[in-house]
């Protein structure tokens, strides 16, 4: 399509939410060409379509906001927990979770980089990319910390097949959440 050609950093899937608006514009163009009597019926249909598209867009935006807040809260809470326990905090993954954890004092990990020292805390978000659990022989304890997600749509999650931010979790930019919580593994290394 046009966007990936102009800007290689734009994922064509991210343009999918524009489909309802494009459909509305197409209906409007067809409506303007129709007879005056059918225009009134077409306009009420257009209002319904625009209203439905706005409601869907609002639900998606609120689902994204809820997930972003959950990721922020996890990052801040778990980095503070590691500091209270006297542990160095290390963060896996990318996106907002990494940014919030680093802002709170955690150090970013790379898969092929040096492992953190024994007794450290690794923060491993489930709804993220570039994450892995350390080998079992390096794990002293794992605490899976969850935050409930209450909104019906999500933009990022394996269980839903939604992957607005990366191509790794699914084909759709948003999907029904199915009640899965946002989870981060707090891994103490040995």
PDB file of C-alpha atoms in Angstrom:
ATOM      1  CA  UNK A   1       0.000   0.000   0.000  1.00  0.00           C
ATOM      2  CA  UNK A   2       0.822   3.665   0.013  1.00  0.00           C
ATOM      3  CA  UNK A   3       1.963   4.142   3.627  1.00  0.00           C
ATOM      4  CA  UNK A   4       4.602   1.373   3.759  1.00  0.00           C
ATOM      5  CA  UNK A   5       5.978   2.624   0.446  1.00  0.00           C
ATOM      6  CA  UNK A   6       6.348   6.211   1.684  1.00  0.00           C
ATOM      7  CA  UNK A   7       7.444   5.340   5.223  1.00  0.00           C
ATOM      8  CA  UNK A   8       8.847   1.847   5.783  1.00  0.00           C
ATOM      9  CA  UNK A   9       8.287   2.253   9.527  1.00  0.00           C
ATOM     10  CA  UNK A  10       4.506   2.329   9.096  1.00  0.00           C
ATOM     11  CA  UNK A  11       2.932  -1.077   9.382  1.00  0.00           C
ATOM     12  CA  UNK A  12       0.037  -1.448   6.940  1.00  0.00           C
ATOM     13  CA  UNK A  13      -1.970  -3.144   9.712  1.00  0.00           C
ATOM     14  CA  UNK A  14      -1.936   0.121  11.651  1.00  0.00           C
ATOM     15  CA  UNK A  15      -3.990   1.680   8.872  1.00  0.00           C
ATOM     16  CA  UNK A  16      -6.786  -0.882   9.291  1.00  0.00           C
ATOM     17  CA  UNK A  17      -8.658   1.303  11.811  1.00  0.00           C
ATOM     18  CA  UNK A  18      -9.094   3.802   8.952  1.00  0.00           C
ATOM     19  CA  UNK A  19     -11.290   1.315   7.063  1.00  0.00           C
ATOM     20  CA  UNK A  20     -14.576   2.432   8.675  1.00  0.00           C
ATOM     21  CA  UNK A  21     -13.849   6.081   7.873  1.00  0.00           C
ATOM     22  CA  UNK A  22     -12.929   5.234   4.278  1.00  0.00           C
ATOM     23  CA  UNK A  23     -16.142   3.201   3.977  1.00  0.00           C
ATOM     24  CA  UNK A  24     -18.141   6.147   5.318  1.00  0.00           C
ATOM     25  CA  UNK A  25     -16.560   8.472   2.748  1.00  0.00           C
ATOM     26  CA  UNK A  26     -17.313   5.977  -0.017  1.00  0.00           C
ATOM     27  CA  UNK A  27     -20.957   5.713   1.100  1.00  0.00           C
ATOM     28  CA  UNK A  28     -21.175   9.493   1.246  1.00  0.00           C
ATOM     29  CA  UNK A  29     -19.840   9.798  -2.316  1.00  0.00           C
ATOM     30  CA  UNK A  30     -22.375   7.237  -3.511  1.00  0.00           C
ATOM     31  CA  UNK A  31     -25.116   8.931  -1.518  1.00  0.00           C
ATOM     32  CA  UNK A  32     -24.462  12.280  -3.177  1.00  0.00           C
ATOM     33  CA  UNK A  33     -24.975  10.663  -6.561  1.00  0.00           C
ATOM     34  CA  UNK A  34     -28.276   9.034  -5.594  1.00  0.00           C
ATOM     35  CA  UNK A  35     -31.784  10.432  -5.926  1.00  0.00           C
ATOM     36  CA  UNK A  36     -33.076  13.003  -3.423  1.00  0.00           C
ATOM     37  CA  UNK A  37     -35.577  10.544  -1.863  1.00  0.00           C
ATOM     38  CA  UNK A  38     -32.931   7.950  -1.087  1.00  0.00           C
ATOM     39  CA  UNK A  39     -30.508  10.564   0.217  1.00  0.00           C
ATOM     40  CA  UNK A  40     -32.503  10.964   3.455  1.00  0.00           C
ATOM     41  CA  UNK A  41     -32.400   7.233   4.124  1.00  0.00           C
ATOM     42  CA  UNK A  42     -28.723   7.142   3.186  1.00  0.00           C
ATOM     43  CA  UNK A  43     -27.898   9.944   5.580  1.00  0.00           C
ATOM     44  CA  UNK A  44     -29.510   8.175   8.518  1.00  0.00           C
ATOM     45  CA  UNK A  45     -27.521   5.056   7.561  1.00  0.00           C
ATOM     46  CA  UNK A  46     -24.426   7.217   7.361  1.00  0.00           C
ATOM     47  CA  UNK A  47     -25.105   8.544  10.869  1.00  0.00           C
ATOM     48  CA  UNK A  48     -25.425   5.005  12.169  1.00  0.00           C
ATOM     49  CA  UNK A  49     -22.181   3.969  10.448  1.00  0.00           C
ATOM     50  CA  UNK A  50     -20.289   6.996  11.748  1.00  0.00           C
ATOM     51  CA  UNK A  51     -21.682   6.449  15.254  1.00  0.00           C
ATOM     52  CA  UNK A  52     -20.655   2.779  15.216  1.00  0.00           C
ATOM     53  CA  UNK A  53     -17.187   3.655  13.914  1.00  0.00           C
ATOM     54  CA  UNK A  54     -16.754   6.306  16.616  1.00  0.00           C
ATOM     55  CA  UNK A  55     -17.893   3.893  19.348  1.00  0.00           C
ATOM     56  CA  UNK A  56     -15.453   1.239  18.131  1.00  0.00           C
ATOM     57  CA  UNK A  57     -12.609   3.760  17.879  1.00  0.00           C
ATOM     58  CA  UNK A  58     -13.339   4.977  21.413  1.00  0.00           C
ATOM     59  CA  UNK A  59     -13.324   1.410  22.800  1.00  0.00           C
ATOM     60  CA  UNK A  60     -10.014   0.668  21.068  1.00  0.00           C
ATOM     61  CA  UNK A  61      -8.456   3.905  22.356  1.00  0.00           C
ATOM     62  CA  UNK A  62      -9.675   3.241  25.905  1.00  0.00           C
ATOM     63  CA  UNK A  63      -8.368  -0.350  25.740  1.00  0.00           C
ATOM     64  CA  UNK A  64      -4.989   0.968  24.625  1.00  0.00           C
ATOM     65  CA  UNK A  65      -4.995   3.543  27.441  1.00  0.00           C
ATOM     66  CA  UNK A  66      -5.868   0.869  30.021  1.00  0.00           C
ATOM     67  CA  UNK A  67      -3.040  -1.377  28.799  1.00  0.00           C
ATOM     68  CA  UNK A  68      -0.538   1.513  28.770  1.00  0.00           C
ATOM     69  CA  UNK A  69      -1.465   2.469  32.340  1.00  0.00           C
ATOM     70  CA  UNK A  70      -1.169  -1.150  33.466  1.00  0.00           C
ATOM     71  CA  UNK A  71       2.282  -1.446  31.883  1.00  0.00           C
ATOM     72  CA  UNK A  72       3.361   1.808  33.557  1.00  0.00           C
ATOM     73  CA  UNK A  73       2.049   0.704  36.950  1.00  0.00           C
ATOM     74  CA  UNK A  74       3.737  -2.715  36.663  1.00  0.00           C
ATOM     75  CA  UNK A  75       7.069  -1.164  35.707  1.00  0.00           C
ATOM     76  CA  UNK A  76       7.056   1.396  38.514  1.00  0.00           C
ATOM     77  CA  UNK A  77       5.744  -1.017  41.196  1.00  0.00           C
ATOM     78  CA  UNK A  78       8.116  -3.877  40.380  1.00  0.00           C
ATOM     79  CA  UNK A  79      11.192  -1.676  39.979  1.00  0.00           C
ATOM     80  CA  UNK A  80      10.407  -0.127  43.392  1.00  0.00           C
ATOM     81  CA  UNK A  81       9.918  -3.631  44.848  1.00  0.00           C
ATOM     82  CA  UNK A  82      13.356  -4.700  43.606  1.00  0.00           C
ATOM     83  CA  UNK A  83      14.892  -1.580  45.137  1.00  0.00           C
ATOM     84  CA  UNK A  84      13.131  -2.212  48.486  1.00  0.00           C
ATOM     85  CA  UNK A  85      14.469  -5.784  48.452  1.00  0.00           C
ATOM     86  CA  UNK A  86      17.996  -4.515  47.710  1.00  0.00           C
ATOM     87  CA  UNK A  87      18.053  -6.066  44.247  1.00  0.00           C
ATOM     88  CA  UNK A  88      19.239  -4.618  40.978  1.00  0.00           C
ATOM     89  CA  UNK A  89      16.258  -4.439  38.595  1.00  0.00           C
ATOM     90  CA  UNK A  90      16.631  -5.502  34.972  1.00  0.00           C
ATOM     91  CA  UNK A  91      13.915  -5.123  32.355  1.00  0.00           C
ATOM     92  CA  UNK A  92      13.205  -7.183  29.280  1.00  0.00           C
ATOM     93  CA  UNK A  93      11.074  -6.137  26.361  1.00  0.00           C
ATOM     94  CA  UNK A  94      10.455  -2.866  24.630  1.00  0.00           C
ATOM     95  CA  UNK A  95       7.786  -0.231  24.185  1.00  0.00           C
ATOM     96  CA  UNK A  96       6.345   1.688  27.106  1.00  0.00           C
ATOM     97  CA  UNK A  97       7.120  -0.978  29.707  1.00  0.00           C
ATOM     98  CA  UNK A  98      10.852  -0.664  29.050  1.00  0.00           C
ATOM     99  CA  UNK A  99      10.698   3.119  29.108  1.00  0.00           C
ATOM    100  CA  UNK A 100       8.784   3.255  32.395  1.00  0.00           C
ATOM    101  CA  UNK A 101      11.012   0.653  34.078  1.00  0.00           C
ATOM    102  CA  UNK A 102      14.194   2.419  32.952  1.00  0.00           C
ATOM    103  CA  UNK A 103      12.799   5.758  34.169  1.00  0.00           C
ATOM    104  CA  UNK A 104      12.182   4.100  37.563  1.00  0.00           C
ATOM    105  CA  UNK A 105      15.781   2.830  37.729  1.00  0.00           C
ATOM    106  CA  UNK A 106      15.831  -0.549  35.955  1.00  0.00           C
ATOM    107  CA  UNK A 107      18.524  -1.512  33.440  1.00  0.00           C
ATOM    108  CA  UNK A 108      17.574  -2.900  30.027  1.00  0.00           C
ATOM    109  CA  UNK A 109      18.577  -6.460  29.095  1.00  0.00           C
ATOM    110  CA  UNK A 110      19.310  -7.827  25.645  1.00  0.00           C
ATOM    111  CA  UNK A 111      18.890 -11.503  24.816  1.00  0.00           C
ATOM    112  CA  UNK A 112      22.520 -11.967  23.732  1.00  0.00           C
ATOM    113  CA  UNK A 113      23.966  -9.657  26.379  1.00  0.00           C
ATOM    114  CA  UNK A 114      25.556 -10.518  29.692  1.00  0.00           C
ATOM    115  CA  UNK A 115      23.116 -11.986  32.220  1.00  0.00           C
ATOM    116  CA  UNK A 116      22.370  -9.963  35.337  1.00  0.00           C
ATOM    117  CA  UNK A 117      24.245 -10.863  38.523  1.00  0.00           C
ATOM    118  CA  UNK A 118      22.759 -13.443  40.910  1.00  0.00           C
ATOM    119  CA  UNK A 119      20.137 -12.038  43.255  1.00  0.00           C
ATOM    120  CA  UNK A 120      18.862  -9.566  40.660  1.00  0.00           C
ATOM    121  CA  UNK A 121      15.237  -9.091  39.679  1.00  0.00           C
ATOM    122  CA  UNK A 122      14.306  -9.518  36.022  1.00  0.00           C
ATOM    123  CA  UNK A 123      11.004  -7.946  34.973  1.00  0.00           C
ATOM    124  CA  UNK A 124       9.473  -9.980  32.135  1.00  0.00           C
ATOM    125  CA  UNK A 125       6.214  -8.553  30.712  1.00  0.00           C
ATOM    126  CA  UNK A 126       3.926 -11.069  29.001  1.00  0.00           C
ATOM    127  CA  UNK A 127       2.429  -8.465  26.636  1.00  0.00           C
ATOM    128  CA  UNK A 128       5.657  -7.423  24.979  1.00  0.00           C
ATOM    129  CA  UNK A 129       8.224  -8.399  22.369  1.00  0.00           C
ATOM    130  CA  UNK A 130      11.799  -9.562  22.815  1.00  0.00           C
ATOM    131  CA  UNK A 131      11.149 -11.310  26.149  1.00  0.00           C
ATOM    132  CA  UNK A 132      12.345 -14.659  27.486  1.00  0.00           C
ATOM    133  CA  UNK A 133      12.593 -16.409  30.820  1.00  0.00           C
ATOM    134  CA  UNK A 134      16.103 -17.122  32.085  1.00  0.00           C
ATOM    135  CA  UNK A 135      17.189 -20.779  31.990  1.00  0.00           C
ATOM    136  CA  UNK A 136      15.696 -22.778  34.908  1.00  0.00           C
ATOM    137  CA  UNK A 137      19.098 -23.170  36.590  1.00  0.00           C
ATOM    138  CA  UNK A 138      19.325 -19.347  36.901  1.00  0.00           C
ATOM    139  CA  UNK A 139      15.856 -18.886  38.448  1.00  0.00           C
ATOM    140  CA  UNK A 140      15.611 -18.708  42.245  1.00  0.00           C
ATOM    141  CA  UNK A 141      11.955 -17.580  42.352  1.00  0.00           C
ATOM    142  CA  UNK A 142       9.186 -16.345  40.050  1.00  0.00           C
ATOM    143  CA  UNK A 143       6.248 -14.192  41.110  1.00  0.00           C
ATOM    144  CA  UNK A 144       3.649 -13.554  38.405  1.00  0.00           C
ATOM    145  CA  UNK A 145       2.063 -10.174  39.104  1.00  0.00           C
ATOM    146  CA  UNK A 146      -1.180  -9.360  37.318  1.00  0.00           C
ATOM    147  CA  UNK A 147      -3.425  -6.349  36.776  1.00  0.00           C
ATOM    148  CA  UNK A 148      -6.968  -6.942  35.576  1.00  0.00           C
ATOM    149  CA  UNK A 149      -7.937  -5.410  32.241  1.00  0.00           C
ATOM    150  CA  UNK A 150     -11.610  -4.476  32.359  1.00  0.00           C
ATOM    151  CA  UNK A 151     -12.261  -3.145  28.853  1.00  0.00           C
ATOM    152  CA  UNK A 152     -13.404  -5.553  26.133  1.00  0.00           C
ATOM    153  CA  UNK A 153     -10.834  -4.621  23.459  1.00  0.00           C
ATOM    154  CA  UNK A 154      -7.052  -4.825  23.524  1.00  0.00           C
ATOM    155  CA  UNK A 155      -4.372  -3.759  21.078  1.00  0.00           C
ATOM    156  CA  UNK A 156      -1.663  -6.155  22.243  1.00  0.00           C
ATOM    157  CA  UNK A 157      -1.870  -9.712  23.509  1.00  0.00           C
ATOM    158  CA  UNK A 158      -1.152 -13.314  22.564  1.00  0.00           C
ATOM    159  CA  UNK A 159      -4.466 -14.602  23.876  1.00  0.00           C
ATOM    160  CA  UNK A 160      -6.456 -12.250  21.661  1.00  0.00           C
ATOM    161  CA  UNK A 161      -4.213 -12.333  18.603  1.00  0.00           C
ATOM    162  CA  UNK A 162      -3.989  -8.533  18.724  1.00  0.00           C
ATOM    163  CA  UNK A 163      -0.746  -6.885  17.721  1.00  0.00           C
ATOM    164  CA  UNK A 164      -1.108  -3.191  16.937  1.00  0.00           C
ATOM    165  CA  UNK A 165       2.474  -2.447  18.035  1.00  0.00           C
ATOM    166  CA  UNK A 166       4.318  -5.366  16.423  1.00  0.00           C
ATOM    167  CA  UNK A 167       3.663  -8.238  14.066  1.00  0.00           C
ATOM    168  CA  UNK A 168       4.601 -10.930  16.580  1.00  0.00           C
ATOM    169  CA  UNK A 169       1.376 -11.441  18.540  1.00  0.00           C
ATOM    170  CA  UNK A 170      -1.259 -11.646  15.848  1.00  0.00           C
ATOM    171  CA  UNK A 171      -2.684 -10.381  12.618  1.00  0.00           C
ATOM    172  CA  UNK A 172      -5.245  -7.935  13.978  1.00  0.00           C
ATOM    173  CA  UNK A 173      -4.547  -4.426  15.282  1.00  0.00           C
ATOM    174  CA  UNK A 174      -7.136  -4.951  18.045  1.00  0.00           C
ATOM    175  CA  UNK A 175      -9.317  -7.799  19.259  1.00  0.00           C
ATOM    176  CA  UNK A 176     -11.603  -8.892  22.088  1.00  0.00           C
ATOM    177  CA  UNK A 177      -9.579  -9.214  25.280  1.00  0.00           C
ATOM    178  CA  UNK A 178     -11.360 -12.359  26.552  1.00  0.00           C
ATOM    179  CA  UNK A 179     -10.659 -11.371  30.179  1.00  0.00           C
ATOM    180  CA  UNK A 180      -6.911 -12.055  30.186  1.00  0.00           C
ATOM    181  CA  UNK A 181      -5.006  -9.894  32.706  1.00  0.00           C
ATOM    182  CA  UNK A 182      -1.841  -7.932  32.052  1.00  0.00           C
ATOM    183  CA  UNK A 183       0.958 -10.013  33.596  1.00  0.00           C
ATOM    184  CA  UNK A 184       4.612  -9.429  34.448  1.00  0.00           C
ATOM    185  CA  UNK A 185       6.928 -12.110  35.811  1.00  0.00           C
ATOM    186  CA  UNK A 186       9.146 -10.887  38.661  1.00  0.00           C
ATOM    187  CA  UNK A 187      12.081 -13.294  38.361  1.00  0.00           C
ATOM    188  CA  UNK A 188      14.763 -13.463  41.060  1.00  0.00           C
ATOM    189  CA  UNK A 189      17.976 -14.872  39.608  1.00  0.00           C
ATOM    190  CA  UNK A 190      20.598 -17.073  41.253  1.00  0.00           C
TER     191      UNK A 190
END
